[in-house]
PDB file of C-alpha atoms in Angstrom:
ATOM      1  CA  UNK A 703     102.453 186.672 125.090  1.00  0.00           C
ATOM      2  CA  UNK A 704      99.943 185.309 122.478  1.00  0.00           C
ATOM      3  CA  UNK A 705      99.491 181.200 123.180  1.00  0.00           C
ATOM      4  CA  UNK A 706      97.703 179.366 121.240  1.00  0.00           C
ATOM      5  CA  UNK A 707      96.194 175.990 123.129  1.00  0.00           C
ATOM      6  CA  UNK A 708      94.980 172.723 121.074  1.00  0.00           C
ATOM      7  CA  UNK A 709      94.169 168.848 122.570  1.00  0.00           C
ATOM      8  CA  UNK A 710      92.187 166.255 121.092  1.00  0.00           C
ATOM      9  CA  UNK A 711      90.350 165.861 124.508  1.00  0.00           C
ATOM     10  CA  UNK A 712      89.933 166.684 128.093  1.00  0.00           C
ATOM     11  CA  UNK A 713      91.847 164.320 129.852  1.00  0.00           C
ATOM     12  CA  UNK A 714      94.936 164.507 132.070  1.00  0.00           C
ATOM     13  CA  UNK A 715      95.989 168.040 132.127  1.00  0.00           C
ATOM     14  CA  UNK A 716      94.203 169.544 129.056  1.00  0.00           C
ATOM     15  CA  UNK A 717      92.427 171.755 130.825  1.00  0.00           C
ATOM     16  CA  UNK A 718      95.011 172.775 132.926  1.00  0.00           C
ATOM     17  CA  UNK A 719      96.979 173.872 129.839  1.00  0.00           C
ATOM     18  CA  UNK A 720      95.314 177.193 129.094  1.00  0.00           C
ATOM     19  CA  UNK A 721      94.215 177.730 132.446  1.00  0.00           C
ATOM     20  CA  UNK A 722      97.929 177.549 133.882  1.00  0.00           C
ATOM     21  CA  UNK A 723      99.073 179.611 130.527  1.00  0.00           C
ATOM     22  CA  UNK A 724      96.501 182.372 131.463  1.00  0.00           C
ATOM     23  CA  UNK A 725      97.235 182.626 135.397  1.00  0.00           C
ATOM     24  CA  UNK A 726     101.119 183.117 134.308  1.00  0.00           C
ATOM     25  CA  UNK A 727      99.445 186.480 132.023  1.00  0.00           C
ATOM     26  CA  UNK A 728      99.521 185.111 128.884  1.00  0.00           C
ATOM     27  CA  UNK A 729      96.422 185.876 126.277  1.00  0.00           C
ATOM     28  CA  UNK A 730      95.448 181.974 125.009  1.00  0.00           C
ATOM     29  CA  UNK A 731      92.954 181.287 122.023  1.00  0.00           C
ATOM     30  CA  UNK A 732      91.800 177.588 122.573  1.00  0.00           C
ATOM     31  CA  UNK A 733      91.154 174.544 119.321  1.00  0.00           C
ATOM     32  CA  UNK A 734      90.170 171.424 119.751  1.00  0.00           C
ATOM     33  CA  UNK A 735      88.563 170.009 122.940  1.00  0.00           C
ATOM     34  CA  UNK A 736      89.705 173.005 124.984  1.00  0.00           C
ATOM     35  CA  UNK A 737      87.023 175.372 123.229  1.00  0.00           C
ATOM     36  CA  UNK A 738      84.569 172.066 121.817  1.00  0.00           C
ATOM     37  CA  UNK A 739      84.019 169.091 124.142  1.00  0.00           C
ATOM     38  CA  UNK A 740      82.990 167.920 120.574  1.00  0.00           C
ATOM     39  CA  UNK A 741      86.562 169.061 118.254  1.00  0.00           C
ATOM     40  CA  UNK A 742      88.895 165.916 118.681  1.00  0.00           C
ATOM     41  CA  UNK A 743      90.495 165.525 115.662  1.00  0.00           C
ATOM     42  CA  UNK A 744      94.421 165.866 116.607  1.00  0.00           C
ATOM     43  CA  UNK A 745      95.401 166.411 113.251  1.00  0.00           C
ATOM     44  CA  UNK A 746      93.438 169.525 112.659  1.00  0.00           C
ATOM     45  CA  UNK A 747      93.310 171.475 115.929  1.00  0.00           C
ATOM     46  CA  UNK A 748      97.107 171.064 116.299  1.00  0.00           C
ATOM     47  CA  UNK A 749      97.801 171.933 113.100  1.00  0.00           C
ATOM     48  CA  UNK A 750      95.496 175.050 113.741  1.00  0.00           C
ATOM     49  CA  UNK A 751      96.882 176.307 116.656  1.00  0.00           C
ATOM     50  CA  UNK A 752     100.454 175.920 114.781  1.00  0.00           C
ATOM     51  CA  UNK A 753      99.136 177.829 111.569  1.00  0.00           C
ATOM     52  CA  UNK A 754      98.590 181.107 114.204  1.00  0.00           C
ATOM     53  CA  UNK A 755     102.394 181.017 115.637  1.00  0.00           C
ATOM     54  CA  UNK A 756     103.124 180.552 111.379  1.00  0.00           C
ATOM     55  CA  UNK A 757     100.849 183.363 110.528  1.00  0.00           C
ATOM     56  CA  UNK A 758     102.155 185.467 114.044  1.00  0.00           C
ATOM     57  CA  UNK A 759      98.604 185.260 115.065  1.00  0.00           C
ATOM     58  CA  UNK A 760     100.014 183.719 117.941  1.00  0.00           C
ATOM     59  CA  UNK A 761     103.564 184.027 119.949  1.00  0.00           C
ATOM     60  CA  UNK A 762     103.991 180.268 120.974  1.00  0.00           C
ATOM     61  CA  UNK A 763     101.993 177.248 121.096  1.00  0.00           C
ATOM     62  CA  UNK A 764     100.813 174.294 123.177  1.00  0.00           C
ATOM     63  CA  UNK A 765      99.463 171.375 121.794  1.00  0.00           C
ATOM     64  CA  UNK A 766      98.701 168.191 123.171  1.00  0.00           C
ATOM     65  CA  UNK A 767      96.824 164.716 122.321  1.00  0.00           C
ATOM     66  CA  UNK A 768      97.114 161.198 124.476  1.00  0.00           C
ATOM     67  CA  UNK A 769     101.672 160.879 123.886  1.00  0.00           C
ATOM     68  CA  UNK A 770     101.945 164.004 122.430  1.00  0.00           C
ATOM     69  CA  UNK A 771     103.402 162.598 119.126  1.00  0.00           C
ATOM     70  CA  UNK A 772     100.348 162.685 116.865  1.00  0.00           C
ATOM     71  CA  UNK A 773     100.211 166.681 117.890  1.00  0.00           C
ATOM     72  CA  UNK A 774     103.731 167.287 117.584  1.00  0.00           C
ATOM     73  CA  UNK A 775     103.700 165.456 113.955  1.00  0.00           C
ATOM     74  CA  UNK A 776     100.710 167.770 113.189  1.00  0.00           C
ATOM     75  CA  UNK A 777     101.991 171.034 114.292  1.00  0.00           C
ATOM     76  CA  UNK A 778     105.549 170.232 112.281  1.00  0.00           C
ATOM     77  CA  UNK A 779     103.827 169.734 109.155  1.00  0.00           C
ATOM     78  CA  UNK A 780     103.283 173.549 109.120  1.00  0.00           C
ATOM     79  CA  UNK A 781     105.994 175.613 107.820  1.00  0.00           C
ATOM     80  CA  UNK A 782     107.994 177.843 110.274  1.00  0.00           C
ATOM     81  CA  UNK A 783     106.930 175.664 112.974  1.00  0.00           C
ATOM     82  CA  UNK A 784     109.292 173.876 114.933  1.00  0.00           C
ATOM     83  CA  UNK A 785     107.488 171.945 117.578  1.00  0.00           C
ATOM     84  CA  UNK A 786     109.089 169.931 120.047  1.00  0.00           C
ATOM     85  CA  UNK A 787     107.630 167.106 122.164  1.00  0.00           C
ATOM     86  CA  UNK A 788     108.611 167.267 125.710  1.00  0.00           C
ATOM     87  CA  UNK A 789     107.958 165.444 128.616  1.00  0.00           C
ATOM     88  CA  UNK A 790     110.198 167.323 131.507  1.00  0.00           C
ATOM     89  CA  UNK A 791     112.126 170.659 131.475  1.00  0.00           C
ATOM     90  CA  UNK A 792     115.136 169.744 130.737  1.00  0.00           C
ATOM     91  CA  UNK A 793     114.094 168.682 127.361  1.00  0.00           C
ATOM     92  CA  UNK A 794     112.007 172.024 127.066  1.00  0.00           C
ATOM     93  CA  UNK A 795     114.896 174.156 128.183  1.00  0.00           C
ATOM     94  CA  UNK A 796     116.998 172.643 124.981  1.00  0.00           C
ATOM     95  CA  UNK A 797     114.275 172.791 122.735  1.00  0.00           C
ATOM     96  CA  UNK A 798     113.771 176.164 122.984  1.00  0.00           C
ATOM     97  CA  UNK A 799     118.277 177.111 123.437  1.00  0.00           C
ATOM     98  CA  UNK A 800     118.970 174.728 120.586  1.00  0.00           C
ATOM     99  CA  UNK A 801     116.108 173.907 118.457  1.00  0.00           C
ATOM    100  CA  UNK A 802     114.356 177.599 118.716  1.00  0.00           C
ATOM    101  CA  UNK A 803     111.153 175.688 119.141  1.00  0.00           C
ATOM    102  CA  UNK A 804     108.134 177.906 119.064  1.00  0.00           C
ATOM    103  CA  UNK A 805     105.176 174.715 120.029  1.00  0.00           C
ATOM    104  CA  UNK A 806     105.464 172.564 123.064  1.00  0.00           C
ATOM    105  CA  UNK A 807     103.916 169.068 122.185  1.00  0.00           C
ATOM    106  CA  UNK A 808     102.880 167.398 125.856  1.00  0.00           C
ATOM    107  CA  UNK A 809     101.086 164.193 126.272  1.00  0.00           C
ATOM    108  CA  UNK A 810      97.948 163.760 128.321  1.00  0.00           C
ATOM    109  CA  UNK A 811      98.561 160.520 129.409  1.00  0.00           C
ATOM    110  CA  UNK A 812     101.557 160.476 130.784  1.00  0.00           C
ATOM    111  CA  UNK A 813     102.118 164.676 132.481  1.00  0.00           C
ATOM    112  CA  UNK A 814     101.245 165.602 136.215  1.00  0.00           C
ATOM    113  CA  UNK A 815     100.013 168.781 137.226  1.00  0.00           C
ATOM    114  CA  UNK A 816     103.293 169.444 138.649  1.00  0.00           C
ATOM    115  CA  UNK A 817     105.453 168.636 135.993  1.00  0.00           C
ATOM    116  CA  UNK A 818     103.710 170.771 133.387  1.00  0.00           C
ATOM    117  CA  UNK A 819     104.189 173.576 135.828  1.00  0.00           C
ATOM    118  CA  UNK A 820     107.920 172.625 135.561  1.00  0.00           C
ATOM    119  CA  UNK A 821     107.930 172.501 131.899  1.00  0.00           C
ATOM    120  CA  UNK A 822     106.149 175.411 130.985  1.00  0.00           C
ATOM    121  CA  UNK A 823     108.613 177.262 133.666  1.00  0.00           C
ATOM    122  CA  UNK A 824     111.733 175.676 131.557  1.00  0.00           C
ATOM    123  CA  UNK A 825     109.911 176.691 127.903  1.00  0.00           C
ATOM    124  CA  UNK A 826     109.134 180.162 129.717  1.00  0.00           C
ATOM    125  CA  UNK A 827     112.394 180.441 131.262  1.00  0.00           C
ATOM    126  CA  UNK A 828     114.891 179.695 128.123  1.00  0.00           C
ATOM    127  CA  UNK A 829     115.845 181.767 125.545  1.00  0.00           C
ATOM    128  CA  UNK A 830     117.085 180.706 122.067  1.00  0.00           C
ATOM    129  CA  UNK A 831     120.943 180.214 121.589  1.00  0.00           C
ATOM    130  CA  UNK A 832     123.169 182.920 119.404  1.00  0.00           C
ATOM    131  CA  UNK A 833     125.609 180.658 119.141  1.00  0.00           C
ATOM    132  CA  UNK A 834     126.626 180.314 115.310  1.00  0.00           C
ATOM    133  CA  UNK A 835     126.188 176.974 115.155  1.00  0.00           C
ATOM    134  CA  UNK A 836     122.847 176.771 116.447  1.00  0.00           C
ATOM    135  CA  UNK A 837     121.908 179.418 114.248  1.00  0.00           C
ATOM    136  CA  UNK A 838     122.854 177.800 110.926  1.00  0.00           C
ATOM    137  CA  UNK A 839     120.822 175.083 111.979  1.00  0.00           C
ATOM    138  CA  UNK A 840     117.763 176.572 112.531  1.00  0.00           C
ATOM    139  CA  UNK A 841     118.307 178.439 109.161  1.00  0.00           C
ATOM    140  CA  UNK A 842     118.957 175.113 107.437  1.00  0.00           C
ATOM    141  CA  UNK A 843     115.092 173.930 108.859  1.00  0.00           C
ATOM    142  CA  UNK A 844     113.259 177.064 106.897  1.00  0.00           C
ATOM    143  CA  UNK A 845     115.119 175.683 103.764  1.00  0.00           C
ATOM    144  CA  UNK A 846     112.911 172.610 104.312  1.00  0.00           C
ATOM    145  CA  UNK A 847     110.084 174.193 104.948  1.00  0.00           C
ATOM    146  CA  UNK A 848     110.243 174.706 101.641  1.00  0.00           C
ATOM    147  CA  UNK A 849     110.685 171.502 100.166  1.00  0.00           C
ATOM    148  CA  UNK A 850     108.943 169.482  97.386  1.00  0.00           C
ATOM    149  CA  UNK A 851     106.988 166.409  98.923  1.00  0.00           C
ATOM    150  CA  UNK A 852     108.485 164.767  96.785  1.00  0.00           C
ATOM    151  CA  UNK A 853     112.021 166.088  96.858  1.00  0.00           C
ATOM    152  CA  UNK A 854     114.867 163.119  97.204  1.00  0.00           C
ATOM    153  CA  UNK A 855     116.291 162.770 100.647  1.00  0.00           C
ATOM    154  CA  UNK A 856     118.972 165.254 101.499  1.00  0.00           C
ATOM    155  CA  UNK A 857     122.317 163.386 102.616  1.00  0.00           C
TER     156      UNK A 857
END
């Protein structure tokens, strides 16, 4: 599978993120602090490593910045994407059955070694659901991909 890997900066597990991706056979292209000591503008690497699962330059992504929420915020903001901030496998295993996420947001300050093992082996390990339901939800999120900015709120 095609990963693409994006963080803001090197610490906690950053560089374990690609490294850990590769050594489980995956092919990862690196943005951000993971390819430029110097690249740590959240906003724009995760956004770019989101734009390559949009554009099916990549299969999945990973992105990740100090809680994980400035990434995941990023990555969202690009259409088709439906990125999911987790922070143990449980919450990976349903974001990829019910939300059909295709980028795993992490946070560097608060993931061990260990439990990004676990959660990549959820993320890896979980398919998306056929149920109906779950279905016509994830269709209803590429109707707002497609959304105004300015469109009223939907109720």
């Amino acid at each position: 599978m095609r990963i693409s890997v994006a963080s803001d900066s090197l610490d906690g597990v950053a560089a374990l993120i690609g490294t850990e991706l590769e050594r489980r056979g995956h092919t990862v292209s690196r943005y951000g602090a993971v390819a430029d000591p110097d690249d740590v503008q959240w906003a724009r690497v995760s956004a770019r490593a989101a734009q390559d699962v949009a554009t099916g330059d990549a299969d999945m992504a990973v992105v990740a910045c100090w809680t994980g929420t400035g990434a995941s915020i990023a990555a969202n903001k690009v259409p088709g994407v439906r990125a999911a901030l987790c922070t143990d496998p449980g919450t990976a295993a349903g974001a990829r059955r019910w939300n059909d996420a295709n980028v795993l947001a992490v946070s560097l300050r608060t993931l061990s070694a260990p439990m990004l093992g676990e959660i990549l082996d959820a993320w890896f390990a979980t398919a998306p659901s056929g149920d109906s339901d779950d279905l016509a939800n994830i269709a209803h999120l590429r109707t707002l991909d497609h959304l105004p900015a300015d469109s009223p709120p939907m109720h």
